[in-house]
Short mmCIF file of C-alpha atoms in Angstrom, two decimals:
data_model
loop_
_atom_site.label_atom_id
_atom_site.label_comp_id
_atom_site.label_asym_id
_atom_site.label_seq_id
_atom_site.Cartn_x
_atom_site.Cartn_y
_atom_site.Cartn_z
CA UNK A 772 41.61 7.20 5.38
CA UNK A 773 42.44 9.85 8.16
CA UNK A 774 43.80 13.28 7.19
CA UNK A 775 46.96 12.45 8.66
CA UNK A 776 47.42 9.46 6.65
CA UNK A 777 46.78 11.17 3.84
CA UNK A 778 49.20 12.95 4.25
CA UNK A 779 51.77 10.79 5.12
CA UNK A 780 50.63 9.06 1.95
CA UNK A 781 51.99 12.42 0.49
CA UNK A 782 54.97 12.93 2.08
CA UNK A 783 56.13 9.16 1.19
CA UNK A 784 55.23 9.56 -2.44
CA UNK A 785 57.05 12.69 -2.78
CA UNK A 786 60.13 11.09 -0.59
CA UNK A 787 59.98 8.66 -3.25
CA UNK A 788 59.59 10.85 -6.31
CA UNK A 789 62.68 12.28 -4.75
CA UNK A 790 64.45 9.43 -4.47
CA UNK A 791 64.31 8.60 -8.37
CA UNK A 792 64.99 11.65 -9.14
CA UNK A 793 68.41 11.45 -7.83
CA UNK A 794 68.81 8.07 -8.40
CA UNK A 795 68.03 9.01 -12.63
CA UNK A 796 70.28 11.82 -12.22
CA UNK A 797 73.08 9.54 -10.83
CA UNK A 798 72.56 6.92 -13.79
CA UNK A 799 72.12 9.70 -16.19
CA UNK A 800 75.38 11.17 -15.79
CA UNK A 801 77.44 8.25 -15.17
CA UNK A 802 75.94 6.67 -18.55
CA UNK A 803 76.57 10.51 -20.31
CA UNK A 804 80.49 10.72 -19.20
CA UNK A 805 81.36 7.00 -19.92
CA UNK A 806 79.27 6.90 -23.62
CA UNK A 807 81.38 10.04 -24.93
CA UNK A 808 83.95 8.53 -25.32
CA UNK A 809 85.31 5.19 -27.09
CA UNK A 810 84.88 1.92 -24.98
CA UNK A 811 88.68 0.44 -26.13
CA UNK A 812 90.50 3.96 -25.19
CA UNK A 813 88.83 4.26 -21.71
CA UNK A 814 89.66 0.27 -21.33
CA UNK A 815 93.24 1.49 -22.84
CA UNK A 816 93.68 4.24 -20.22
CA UNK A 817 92.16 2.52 -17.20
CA UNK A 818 95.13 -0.56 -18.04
CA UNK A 819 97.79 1.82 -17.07
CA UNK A 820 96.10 2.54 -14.00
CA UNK A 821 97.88 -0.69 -11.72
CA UNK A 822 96.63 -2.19 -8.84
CA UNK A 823 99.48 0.01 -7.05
CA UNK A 824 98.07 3.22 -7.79
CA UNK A 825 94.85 2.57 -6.75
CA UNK A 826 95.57 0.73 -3.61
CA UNK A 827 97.32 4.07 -3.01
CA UNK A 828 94.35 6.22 -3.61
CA UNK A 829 93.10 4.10 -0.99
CA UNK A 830 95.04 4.57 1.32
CA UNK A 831 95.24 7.96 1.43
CA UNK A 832 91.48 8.14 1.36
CA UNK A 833 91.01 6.43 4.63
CA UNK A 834 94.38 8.76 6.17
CA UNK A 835 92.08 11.63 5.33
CA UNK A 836 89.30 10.80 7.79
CA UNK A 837 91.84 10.59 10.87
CA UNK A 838 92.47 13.90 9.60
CA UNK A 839 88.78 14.89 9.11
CA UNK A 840 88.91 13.05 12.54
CA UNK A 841 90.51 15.76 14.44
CA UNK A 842 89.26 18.86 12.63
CA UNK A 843 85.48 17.74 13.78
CA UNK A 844 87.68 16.77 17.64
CA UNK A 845 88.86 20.35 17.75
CA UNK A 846 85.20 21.62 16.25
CA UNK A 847 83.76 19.81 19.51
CA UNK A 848 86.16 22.03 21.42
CA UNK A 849 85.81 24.90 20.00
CA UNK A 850 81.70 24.51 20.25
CA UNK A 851 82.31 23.91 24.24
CA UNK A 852 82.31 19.86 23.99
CA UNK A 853 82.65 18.64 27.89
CA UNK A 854 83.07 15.19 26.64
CA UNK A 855 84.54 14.95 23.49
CA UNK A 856 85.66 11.50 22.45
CA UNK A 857 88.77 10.06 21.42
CA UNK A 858 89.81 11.12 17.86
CA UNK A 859 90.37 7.22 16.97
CA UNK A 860 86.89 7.01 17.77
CA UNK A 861 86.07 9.99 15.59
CA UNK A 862 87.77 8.35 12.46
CA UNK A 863 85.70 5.24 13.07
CA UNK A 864 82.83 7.07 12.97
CA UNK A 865 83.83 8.97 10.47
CA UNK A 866 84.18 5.91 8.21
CA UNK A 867 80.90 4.65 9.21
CA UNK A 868 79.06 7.77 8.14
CA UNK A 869 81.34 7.52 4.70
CA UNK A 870 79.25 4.50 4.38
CA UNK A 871 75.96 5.69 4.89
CA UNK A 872 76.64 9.28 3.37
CA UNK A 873 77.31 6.91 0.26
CA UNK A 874 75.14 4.15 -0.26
CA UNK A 875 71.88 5.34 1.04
CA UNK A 876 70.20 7.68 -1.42
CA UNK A 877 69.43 10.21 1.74
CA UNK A 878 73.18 11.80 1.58
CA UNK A 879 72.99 12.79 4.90
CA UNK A 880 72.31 9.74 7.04
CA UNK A 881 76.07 9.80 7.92
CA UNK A 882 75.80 13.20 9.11
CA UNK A 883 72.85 12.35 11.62
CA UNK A 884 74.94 9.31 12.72
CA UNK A 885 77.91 11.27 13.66
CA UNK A 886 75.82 13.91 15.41
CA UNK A 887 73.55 10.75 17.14
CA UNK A 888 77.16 9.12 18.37
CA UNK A 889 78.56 12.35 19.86
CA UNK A 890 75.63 14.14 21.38
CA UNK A 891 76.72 13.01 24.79
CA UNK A 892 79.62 15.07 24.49
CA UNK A 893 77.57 18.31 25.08
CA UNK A 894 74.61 19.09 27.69
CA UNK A 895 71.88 19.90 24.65
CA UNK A 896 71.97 16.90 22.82
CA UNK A 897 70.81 19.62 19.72
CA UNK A 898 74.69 21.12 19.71
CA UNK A 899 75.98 17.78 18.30
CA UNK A 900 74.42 18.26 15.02
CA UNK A 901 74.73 21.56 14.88
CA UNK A 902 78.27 20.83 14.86
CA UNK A 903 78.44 18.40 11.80
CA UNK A 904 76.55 21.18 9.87
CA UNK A 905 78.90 23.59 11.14
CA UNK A 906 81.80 20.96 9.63
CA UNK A 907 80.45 20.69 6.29
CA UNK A 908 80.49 24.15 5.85
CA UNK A 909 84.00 24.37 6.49
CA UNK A 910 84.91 21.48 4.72
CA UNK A 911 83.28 23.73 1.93
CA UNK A 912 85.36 26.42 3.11
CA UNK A 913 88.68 24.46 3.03
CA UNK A 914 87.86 23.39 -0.49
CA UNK A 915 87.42 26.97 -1.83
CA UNK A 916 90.52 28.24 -0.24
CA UNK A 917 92.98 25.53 -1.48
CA UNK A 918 91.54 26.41 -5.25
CA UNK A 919 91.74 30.19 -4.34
CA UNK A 920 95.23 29.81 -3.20
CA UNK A 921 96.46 27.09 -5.85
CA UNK A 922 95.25 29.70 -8.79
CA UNK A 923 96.97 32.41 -7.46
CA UNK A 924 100.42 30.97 -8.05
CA UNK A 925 99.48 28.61 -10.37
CA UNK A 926 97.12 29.90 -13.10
CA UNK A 927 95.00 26.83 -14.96
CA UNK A 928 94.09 27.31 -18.37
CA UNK A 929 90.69 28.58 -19.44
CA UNK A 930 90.05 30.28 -16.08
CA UNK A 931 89.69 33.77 -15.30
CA UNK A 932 92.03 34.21 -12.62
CA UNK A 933 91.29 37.24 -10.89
CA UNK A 934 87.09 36.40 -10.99
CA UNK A 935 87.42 32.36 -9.57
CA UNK A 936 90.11 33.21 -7.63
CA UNK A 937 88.60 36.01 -5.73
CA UNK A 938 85.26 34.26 -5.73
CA UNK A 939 86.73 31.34 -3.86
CA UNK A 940 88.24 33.50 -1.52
CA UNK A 941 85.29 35.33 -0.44
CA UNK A 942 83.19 32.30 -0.36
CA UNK A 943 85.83 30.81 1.51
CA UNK A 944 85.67 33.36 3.78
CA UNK A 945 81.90 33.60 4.30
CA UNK A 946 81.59 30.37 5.17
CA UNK A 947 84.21 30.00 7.40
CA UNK A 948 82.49 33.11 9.06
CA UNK A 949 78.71 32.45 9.46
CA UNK A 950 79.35 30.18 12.31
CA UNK A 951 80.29 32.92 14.32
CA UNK A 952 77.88 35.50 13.19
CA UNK A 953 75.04 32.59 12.18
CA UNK A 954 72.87 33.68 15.44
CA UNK A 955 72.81 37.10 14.90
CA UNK A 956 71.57 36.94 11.41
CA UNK A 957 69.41 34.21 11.97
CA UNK A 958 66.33 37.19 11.98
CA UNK A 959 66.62 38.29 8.55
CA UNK A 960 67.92 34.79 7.04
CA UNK A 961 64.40 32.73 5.43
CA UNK A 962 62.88 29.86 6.43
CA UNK A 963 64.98 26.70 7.27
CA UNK A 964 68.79 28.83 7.10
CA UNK A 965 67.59 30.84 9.68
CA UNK A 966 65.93 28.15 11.99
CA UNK A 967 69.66 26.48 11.31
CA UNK A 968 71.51 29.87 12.01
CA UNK A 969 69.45 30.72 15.63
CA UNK A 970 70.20 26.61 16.51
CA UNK A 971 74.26 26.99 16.69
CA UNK A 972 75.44 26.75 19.98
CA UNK A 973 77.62 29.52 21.15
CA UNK A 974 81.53 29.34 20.08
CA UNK A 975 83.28 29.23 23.29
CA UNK A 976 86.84 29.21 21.59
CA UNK A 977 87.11 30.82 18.28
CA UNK A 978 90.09 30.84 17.89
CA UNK A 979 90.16 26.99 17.50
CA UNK A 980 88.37 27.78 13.81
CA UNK A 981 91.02 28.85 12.39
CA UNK A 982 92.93 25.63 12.80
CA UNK A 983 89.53 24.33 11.73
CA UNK A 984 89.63 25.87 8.77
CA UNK A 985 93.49 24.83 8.02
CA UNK A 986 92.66 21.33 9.00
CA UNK A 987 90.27 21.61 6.25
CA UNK A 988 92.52 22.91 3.65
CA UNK A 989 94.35 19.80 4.61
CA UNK A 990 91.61 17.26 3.88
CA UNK A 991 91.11 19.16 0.42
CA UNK A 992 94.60 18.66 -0.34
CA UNK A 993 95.23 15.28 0.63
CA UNK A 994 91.91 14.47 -1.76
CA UNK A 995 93.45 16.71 -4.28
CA UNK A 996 96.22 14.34 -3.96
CA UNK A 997 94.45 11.40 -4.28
CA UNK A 998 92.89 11.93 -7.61
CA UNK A 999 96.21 12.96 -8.53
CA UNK A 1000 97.34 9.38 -7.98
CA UNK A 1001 95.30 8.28 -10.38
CA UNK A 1002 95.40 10.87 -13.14
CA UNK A 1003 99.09 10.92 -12.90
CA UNK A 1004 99.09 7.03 -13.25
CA UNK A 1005 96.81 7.72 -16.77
CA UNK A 1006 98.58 10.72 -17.57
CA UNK A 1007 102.12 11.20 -16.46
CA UNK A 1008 101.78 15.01 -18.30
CA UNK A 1009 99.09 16.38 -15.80
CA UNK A 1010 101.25 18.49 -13.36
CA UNK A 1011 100.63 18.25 -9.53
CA UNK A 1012 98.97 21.83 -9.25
CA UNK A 1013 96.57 21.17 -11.73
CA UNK A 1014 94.84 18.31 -9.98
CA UNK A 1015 95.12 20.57 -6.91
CA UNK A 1016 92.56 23.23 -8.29
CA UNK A 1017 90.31 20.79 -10.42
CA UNK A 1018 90.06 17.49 -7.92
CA UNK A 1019 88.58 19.65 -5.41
CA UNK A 1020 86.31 21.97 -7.88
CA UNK A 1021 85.19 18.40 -8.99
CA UNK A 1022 84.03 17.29 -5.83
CA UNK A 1023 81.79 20.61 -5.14
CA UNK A 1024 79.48 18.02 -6.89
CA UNK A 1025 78.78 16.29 -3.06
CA UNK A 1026 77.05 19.30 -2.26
CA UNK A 1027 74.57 18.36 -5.38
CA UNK A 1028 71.92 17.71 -4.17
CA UNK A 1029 69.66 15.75 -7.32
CA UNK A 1030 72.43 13.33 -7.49
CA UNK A 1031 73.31 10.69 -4.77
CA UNK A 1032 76.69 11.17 -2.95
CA UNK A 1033 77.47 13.37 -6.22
CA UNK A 1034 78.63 10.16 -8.02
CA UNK A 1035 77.69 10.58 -11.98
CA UNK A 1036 77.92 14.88 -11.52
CA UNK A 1037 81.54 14.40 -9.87
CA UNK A 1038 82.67 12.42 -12.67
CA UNK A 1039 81.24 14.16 -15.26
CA UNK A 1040 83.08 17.80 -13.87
CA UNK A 1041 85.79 15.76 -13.49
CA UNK A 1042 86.08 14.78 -17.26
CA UNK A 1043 85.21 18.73 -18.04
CA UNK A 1044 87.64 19.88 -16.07
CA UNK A 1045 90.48 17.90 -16.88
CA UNK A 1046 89.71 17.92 -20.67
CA UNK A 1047 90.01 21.61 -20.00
CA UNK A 1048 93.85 20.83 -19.30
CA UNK A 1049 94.60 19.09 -22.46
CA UNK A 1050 93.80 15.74 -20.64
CA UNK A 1051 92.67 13.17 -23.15
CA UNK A 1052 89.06 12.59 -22.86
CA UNK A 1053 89.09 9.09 -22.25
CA UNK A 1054 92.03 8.97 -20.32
CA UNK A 1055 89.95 11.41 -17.73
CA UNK A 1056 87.48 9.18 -17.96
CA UNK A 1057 88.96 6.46 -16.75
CA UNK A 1058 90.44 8.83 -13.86
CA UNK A 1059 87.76 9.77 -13.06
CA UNK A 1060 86.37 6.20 -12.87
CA UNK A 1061 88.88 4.91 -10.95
CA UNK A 1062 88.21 7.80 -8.60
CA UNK A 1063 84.71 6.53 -7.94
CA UNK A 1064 86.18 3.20 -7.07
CA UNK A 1065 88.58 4.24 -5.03
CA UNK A 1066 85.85 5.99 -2.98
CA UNK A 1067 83.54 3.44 -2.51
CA UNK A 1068 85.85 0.82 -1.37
CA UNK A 1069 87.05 3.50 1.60
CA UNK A 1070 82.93 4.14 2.61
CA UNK A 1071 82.79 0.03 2.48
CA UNK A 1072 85.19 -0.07 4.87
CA UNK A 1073 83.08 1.57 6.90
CA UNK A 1074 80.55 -0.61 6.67
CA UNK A 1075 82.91 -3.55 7.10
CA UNK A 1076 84.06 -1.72 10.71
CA UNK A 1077 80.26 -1.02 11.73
CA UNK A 1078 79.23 -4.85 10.93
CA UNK A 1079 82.25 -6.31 13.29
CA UNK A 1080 82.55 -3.41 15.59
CA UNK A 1081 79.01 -1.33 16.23
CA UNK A 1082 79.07 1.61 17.55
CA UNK A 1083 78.28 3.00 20.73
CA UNK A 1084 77.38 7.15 21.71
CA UNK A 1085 79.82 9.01 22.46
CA UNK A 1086 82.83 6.51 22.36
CA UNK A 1087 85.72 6.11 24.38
CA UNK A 1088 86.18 9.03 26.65
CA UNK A 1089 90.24 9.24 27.26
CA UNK A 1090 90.97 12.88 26.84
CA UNK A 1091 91.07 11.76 23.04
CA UNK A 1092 94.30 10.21 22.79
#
């Protein structure tokens, strides 16, 4: 056996060490948040959650990625995009990388699909990625600043207000920022974030960002509203502002990165949070379950679109409308 297959050897077994790590993780929450509490109450709970309520959940889900759709449109723009495709073509991608961003253990094979499908729409094909990292972190961004802004007028229980509030804000901020001030910190950042940070493409428009970043407020909310949905359906008590601080603190669990998609984490912050709220245990729990559901039938739509439609780079190129 040659060096180099050696260590390719290597590289697969710890790519698969990896990949049951997360995949244990995943099981081992899911199987910790559903045991703690009794089988007939979550059964209970989850009957008053009717086929109504969670064909709503849904739909909103898939509404959100037309408007994830034109947040990463006017990212393109803002980044300099000479071609940027339609945003109906966006949202179909969008779905499609739901899919694989779901239901392959990677987590990110959605992302490299989406930047794949658009590179054409810059000169280095490089910027296209760049660009769905650059997303992400403002999704991020869009999910701290609709907590921060929810607490400050409408104070949840158990929470320091002033310390999660503020801290939201300011990572809000920051990551809303480092985009524009990634390349010139790029020297002093370590290893990969600063190989990331000298990468981003110049911002030819920033002012575009800030619509960015309200457009991603908006996708927070209109998840915030979806769990809602569902919670409400369980537990007509749970006011509207409380699901709009916890859904979204509950889904900081994508960004985990031992679990896959965050399913088992999200659910299990999900039941901690609302519990927190004076939400019955197993009535969060079947929330929260539901939730899951909900989600995976929007990323298999995705598949479902990529099976009878495949698609092609870059998309229609109409001006996006």
């Amino acid at each position: 056996m040659t060096e180099a297959s050696r260590a390719e050897a290597r590289t697969s077994r710890k790519r698969l060490g990896w990949l049951a790590l997360r995949i244990g993780v995943t099981a081992a929450a899911l199987t910790w948040t559903v045991t703690r509490v009794s089988l007939d109450d979550m059964l209970q709970a989850a009957s008053r959650i009717g086929a109504g309520a969670l064909a709503a959940a849904v739909a909103i889900g898939c509404s959100n990625l037309f408007v994830g759709a034109l947040r990463w449109k006017v990212m393109l723009i803002a980044y300099g995009a000479k071609r940027p495709p339609s945003v109906l073509h966006l949202a179909r991608v969008y779905f499609v990388s739901l899919f694989y961003n779901t239901f392959l253990p990677g987590n990110v094979g959605g992302d490299v699909l989406r930047g794949h499908v658009t590179r054409s729409a810059f000169e280095g094909a490089s910027a296209a990625y760049v660009v769905v990292f650059v997303e992400r972190l403002f999704g991020l961004a869009g999910l701290l600043l609709l907590g921060a802004t929810v607490l400050s007028v409408h104070p949840v229980g158990g929470v320091d207000l002033p310390l999660v509030a503020g801290g939201a804000a300011i990572a809000a901020v920051g990551a809303a920022l480092f985009p524009l001030v990634g390349r010139r910190m790029a020297p002093i950042l370590p290893g990969i974030l600063g190989r990331i940070a000298a990468s981003f493409p110049v911002v030819e428009r920033p002012a575009l960002l800030l619509l960015v970043l309200l457009l991603s407020c908006g996708t927070q909310l209109v998840v915030a509203l979806t769990g809602h949905v569902l919670v409400h359906a369980v537990d007509p008590e749970v006011p509207l502002a409380d699901s709009l601080v916890l859904v979204p603190v509950a889904l900081i669990a994508l960004y985990f990165p031992a679990a896959v998609a965050g399913i088992g984490v999200r659910e299990a912050a999900f039941v901690f949070l609302f519990t927190g709220v004076g939400m019955a245990a197993a009535d969060a729990t079947a929330a929260s379950l539901a939730f899951l559901a909900a989600s995976l039938v929007v990323a298999l739509f995705g598949g479902l679109s990529h099976v009878i439609f495949p698609l092609s780079q870059g998309g229609p190129r109409n001006g996006g409308q």
